[in-house]
Coordinates of C-alpha atoms in Angstrom, one line a residue:
M16 CA 47.1 155.1 80.8
S17 CA 48.2 155.7 77.2
E18 CA 51.4 154.3 75.8
T19 CA 52.7 157.9 75.3
S20 CA 52.3 158.8 78.9
L21 CA 54.0 155.6 80.0
K22 CA 57.0 156.5 77.9
K23 CA 57.2 160.0 79.4
E24 CA 57.1 158.6 82.9
R25 CA 59.9 156.2 82.2
A26 CA 62.1 158.8 80.5
V27 CA 65.6 158.9 81.9
P28 CA 66.6 162.4 83.2
K29 CA 69.1 164.2 80.9
W30 CA 71.7 164.6 83.7
E31 CA 71.7 160.8 84.1
T32 CA 72.1 160.2 80.4
D33 CA 74.9 162.8 80.2
T34 CA 76.6 161.2 83.2
R35 CA 76.4 157.7 81.8
D36 CA 77.8 158.9 78.5
R37 CA 80.6 160.8 80.2
M38 CA 81.4 157.7 82.4
R39 CA 81.7 155.4 79.3
V40 CA 84.2 157.7 77.7
V41 CA 86.3 158.2 80.9
I42 CA 86.3 154.4 81.7
K43 CA 87.6 153.7 78.2
K44 CA 90.1 156.5 78.5
Y45 CA 91.6 155.3 81.8
A46 CA 91.3 151.5 81.3
K47 CA 94.7 151.3 79.7
P48 CA 96.6 153.6 82.1
L49 CA 95.1 151.7 85.0
A50 CA 96.0 148.4 83.5
D51 CA 99.5 149.7 82.9
L52 CA 99.8 150.6 86.6
C53 CA 99.2 147.0 87.7
G54 CA 102.5 145.5 88.7
D55 CA 104.5 148.7 88.6
A56 CA 102.7 151.4 90.5
N57 CA 102.9 153.3 93.7
E58 CA 100.2 155.2 95.6
G59 CA 101.1 158.5 94.0
D60 CA 100.5 157.0 90.5
T61 CA 97.2 155.6 91.6
R62 CA 96.2 159.1 93.1
L63 CA 96.8 160.7 89.7
I64 CA 94.3 158.4 88.0
V65 CA 91.8 158.8 90.9
T66 CA 92.1 162.6 90.6
D67 CA 91.5 162.5 86.9
F68 CA 88.6 160.1 87.3
L69 CA 87.0 162.3 90.0
C70 CA 87.3 165.4 87.8
E71 CA 86.6 164.1 84.3
G72 CA 84.3 161.2 85.2
L73 CA 82.3 162.5 88.1
G74 CA 82.6 166.2 87.4
Y75 CA 84.3 167.4 90.6
D76 CA 86.3 170.6 90.5
K77 CA 89.7 169.7 91.8
Y78 CA 90.3 173.1 93.3
A79 CA 86.9 173.8 94.8
E80 CA 85.6 170.4 95.7
L81 CA 88.6 168.1 96.3
T82 CA 91.3 168.3 99.0
T83 CA 94.2 166.0 99.7
E84 CA 95.7 164.7 102.9
Y85 CA 92.5 165.7 104.8
R86 CA 93.0 165.2 108.6
V87 CA 90.3 163.0 110.2
K88 CA 90.5 162.5 113.9
G89 CA 94.3 162.5 113.9
E90 CA 94.7 160.4 110.8
F91 CA 94.8 161.5 107.1
A92 CA 92.6 160.5 104.2
D93 CA 94.1 160.8 100.7
F94 CA 91.1 162.8 99.4
G95 CA 88.2 164.7 100.9
I96 CA 85.3 165.7 98.7
R97 CA 83.3 168.8 99.5
L98 CA 79.7 169.5 98.5
D99 CA 78.3 172.9 99.3
Q100 CA 81.4 173.8 101.3
K101 CA 80.9 170.8 103.6
M102 CA 83.0 167.7 103.7
F103 CA 81.0 164.9 102.1
A104 CA 83.2 161.9 101.6
F105 CA 86.8 160.5 102.0
I106 CA 88.8 158.4 99.6
E107 CA 91.8 156.4 100.6
C108 CA 94.2 155.4 97.8
E109 CA 96.7 152.5 97.7
E110 CA 99.0 151.3 95.0
S111 CA 96.9 149.5 92.4
E112 CA 98.0 146.0 93.5
H113 CA 97.6 146.6 97.2
D114 CA 95.0 144.4 98.9
S115 CA 93.6 147.3 100.9
W116 CA 90.1 146.0 100.5
R117 CA 91.1 143.2 102.9
E118 CA 92.2 145.6 105.6
T119 CA 90.4 148.4 107.4
S120 CA 92.4 151.5 107.6
T121 CA 92.6 153.5 110.8
T122 CA 90.9 156.5 109.1
S123 CA 87.9 154.5 108.0
T124 CA 87.7 152.9 111.5
V125 CA 87.6 156.3 113.1
V126 CA 84.9 157.5 110.7
C127 CA 82.8 154.4 111.4
E128 CA 83.2 154.7 115.1
T129 CA 82.1 158.3 115.1
K130 CA 79.2 157.5 112.8
G131 CA 80.8 159.7 110.1
E132 CA 81.1 162.8 112.3
W133 CA 84.3 164.5 111.3

């Protein structure tokens, strides 16, 4: 195999390069606001940054692909993400200093118990 054909096979897709570039910019943009939230934030402030990151960083349309307070088996998730008009994922926000990673929320427990069927 020639060196030229190896380079072509290893080429990174344009969408991946574009996404990586966009993520670098967005991470730099939101690093300071996120750091400023530490110590003086509430869940609503955290949600604002998460919304901006989902839209600017990951390219979701906040009106067509995101929904808030999505009901899941009697509980609510802070965000639901739709792809092709179908619910794809849920996001639960907490204040930036909350140790939610140590706890399992009722919503995530329900989703896990039902194998993600919502």
